[in-house]
């Protein structure tokens, strides 16, 4: 997400809807890519990645405090993308977890 945030800042001048749209496939891929034992960590990691990616993409003037204010503003104004991506990851993870538990029960 940090690299996608840099790409958004470079190509689209930090246009937040582009960042949000790029965030959704990352959520899905993260939920699908996580190992079976770590599958419940995906909904936790996804919002952290969103926040880290906002560092280069967020508007911020005036040094570190301005950039930090831009990150907080981005988190507040782009919460819909954050919640949607986290929901996607959570649903995919729950489905994977249920399948994993069913397969495990069949073996025993």
XYZ file of C-alpha atoms in Angstrom:
108
model
C 0.000 0.000 0.000
C 2.915 2.331 0.634
C 4.090 1.818 -2.953
C 0.552 2.325 -4.259
C 0.343 5.496 -2.191
C 3.584 6.697 -3.790
C 2.220 5.798 -7.217
C -1.007 7.676 -6.509
C 0.925 10.723 -5.337
C 3.156 10.612 -8.400
C 0.611 9.941 -11.134
C -2.646 11.292 -9.727
C -1.364 13.961 -7.319
C -2.748 12.108 -4.302
C -6.313 11.771 -5.594
C -7.916 9.778 -2.786
C -10.633 7.922 -4.773
C -7.885 6.347 -6.891
C -6.101 5.268 -3.734
C -9.348 3.796 -2.397
C -10.020 1.868 -5.593
C -6.473 0.487 -5.529
C -6.964 -0.516 -1.903
C -9.874 -2.879 -2.583
C -7.988 -5.439 -4.727
C -5.135 -5.357 -2.230
C -7.606 -6.331 0.504
C -8.954 -9.216 -1.527
C -5.491 -10.452 -2.480
C -4.301 -10.166 1.107
C -7.219 -12.238 2.367
C -6.595 -14.869 -0.312
C -2.817 -14.923 0.081
C -2.570 -15.341 3.854
C -1.682 -18.805 5.117
C -4.402 -20.881 6.717
C -2.907 -20.542 10.191
C -2.680 -16.753 9.939
C -5.977 -16.211 8.162
C -7.549 -14.198 10.978
C -4.781 -11.577 10.843
C -5.807 -10.218 7.434
C -8.631 -7.969 8.709
C -6.165 -6.517 11.223
C -3.325 -5.907 8.790
C -5.438 -4.296 6.071
C -6.326 -1.075 7.967
C -2.698 -0.697 9.062
C -1.601 -0.973 5.435
C -4.220 1.609 4.444
C -2.838 4.071 6.984
C 0.768 3.475 5.893
C -0.155 4.008 2.281
C -1.753 7.325 3.143
C 1.595 8.765 4.234
C 2.804 9.536 0.690
C -0.662 9.965 -0.822
C -2.173 12.373 1.703
C -2.020 16.090 1.204
C 0.181 17.761 3.719
C 1.981 21.056 3.829
C 4.313 22.319 6.485
C 6.563 19.395 7.318
C 5.900 16.438 9.533
C 2.889 17.852 11.385
C 1.243 18.894 8.129
C 1.780 15.438 6.659
C 0.439 13.837 9.833
C -2.645 16.041 9.683
C -3.090 14.981 6.048
C -2.952 11.324 7.076
C -5.583 11.839 9.793
C -7.761 13.804 7.391
C -7.377 11.035 4.808
C -8.365 8.421 7.360
C -11.449 10.427 8.263
C -12.569 11.270 4.735
C -11.737 7.920 3.152
C -13.232 5.748 5.885
C -15.720 4.278 3.409
C -12.929 2.715 1.364
C -11.239 1.521 4.545
C -14.391 -0.101 5.911
C -15.294 -1.656 2.559
C -11.847 -3.167 2.085
C -11.753 -4.447 5.643
C -15.220 -5.947 5.181
C -14.092 -7.690 1.970
C -11.041 -9.097 3.731
C -13.101 -10.155 6.747
C -15.718 -11.983 4.703
C -13.131 -13.774 2.583
C -11.177 -14.735 5.690
C -14.270 -16.074 7.442
C -15.195 -18.184 4.418
C -11.645 -19.529 4.234
C -11.623 -20.251 7.942
C -14.933 -22.150 7.778
C -13.643 -24.203 4.850
C -10.413 -24.921 6.684
C -12.258 -26.075 9.830
C -14.600 -28.294 7.768
C -11.668 -29.922 5.990
C -9.960 -30.488 9.323
C -13.072 -32.100 10.829
C -13.462 -34.415 7.827
C -9.921 -35.690 8.317
C -10.541 -36.602 11.941
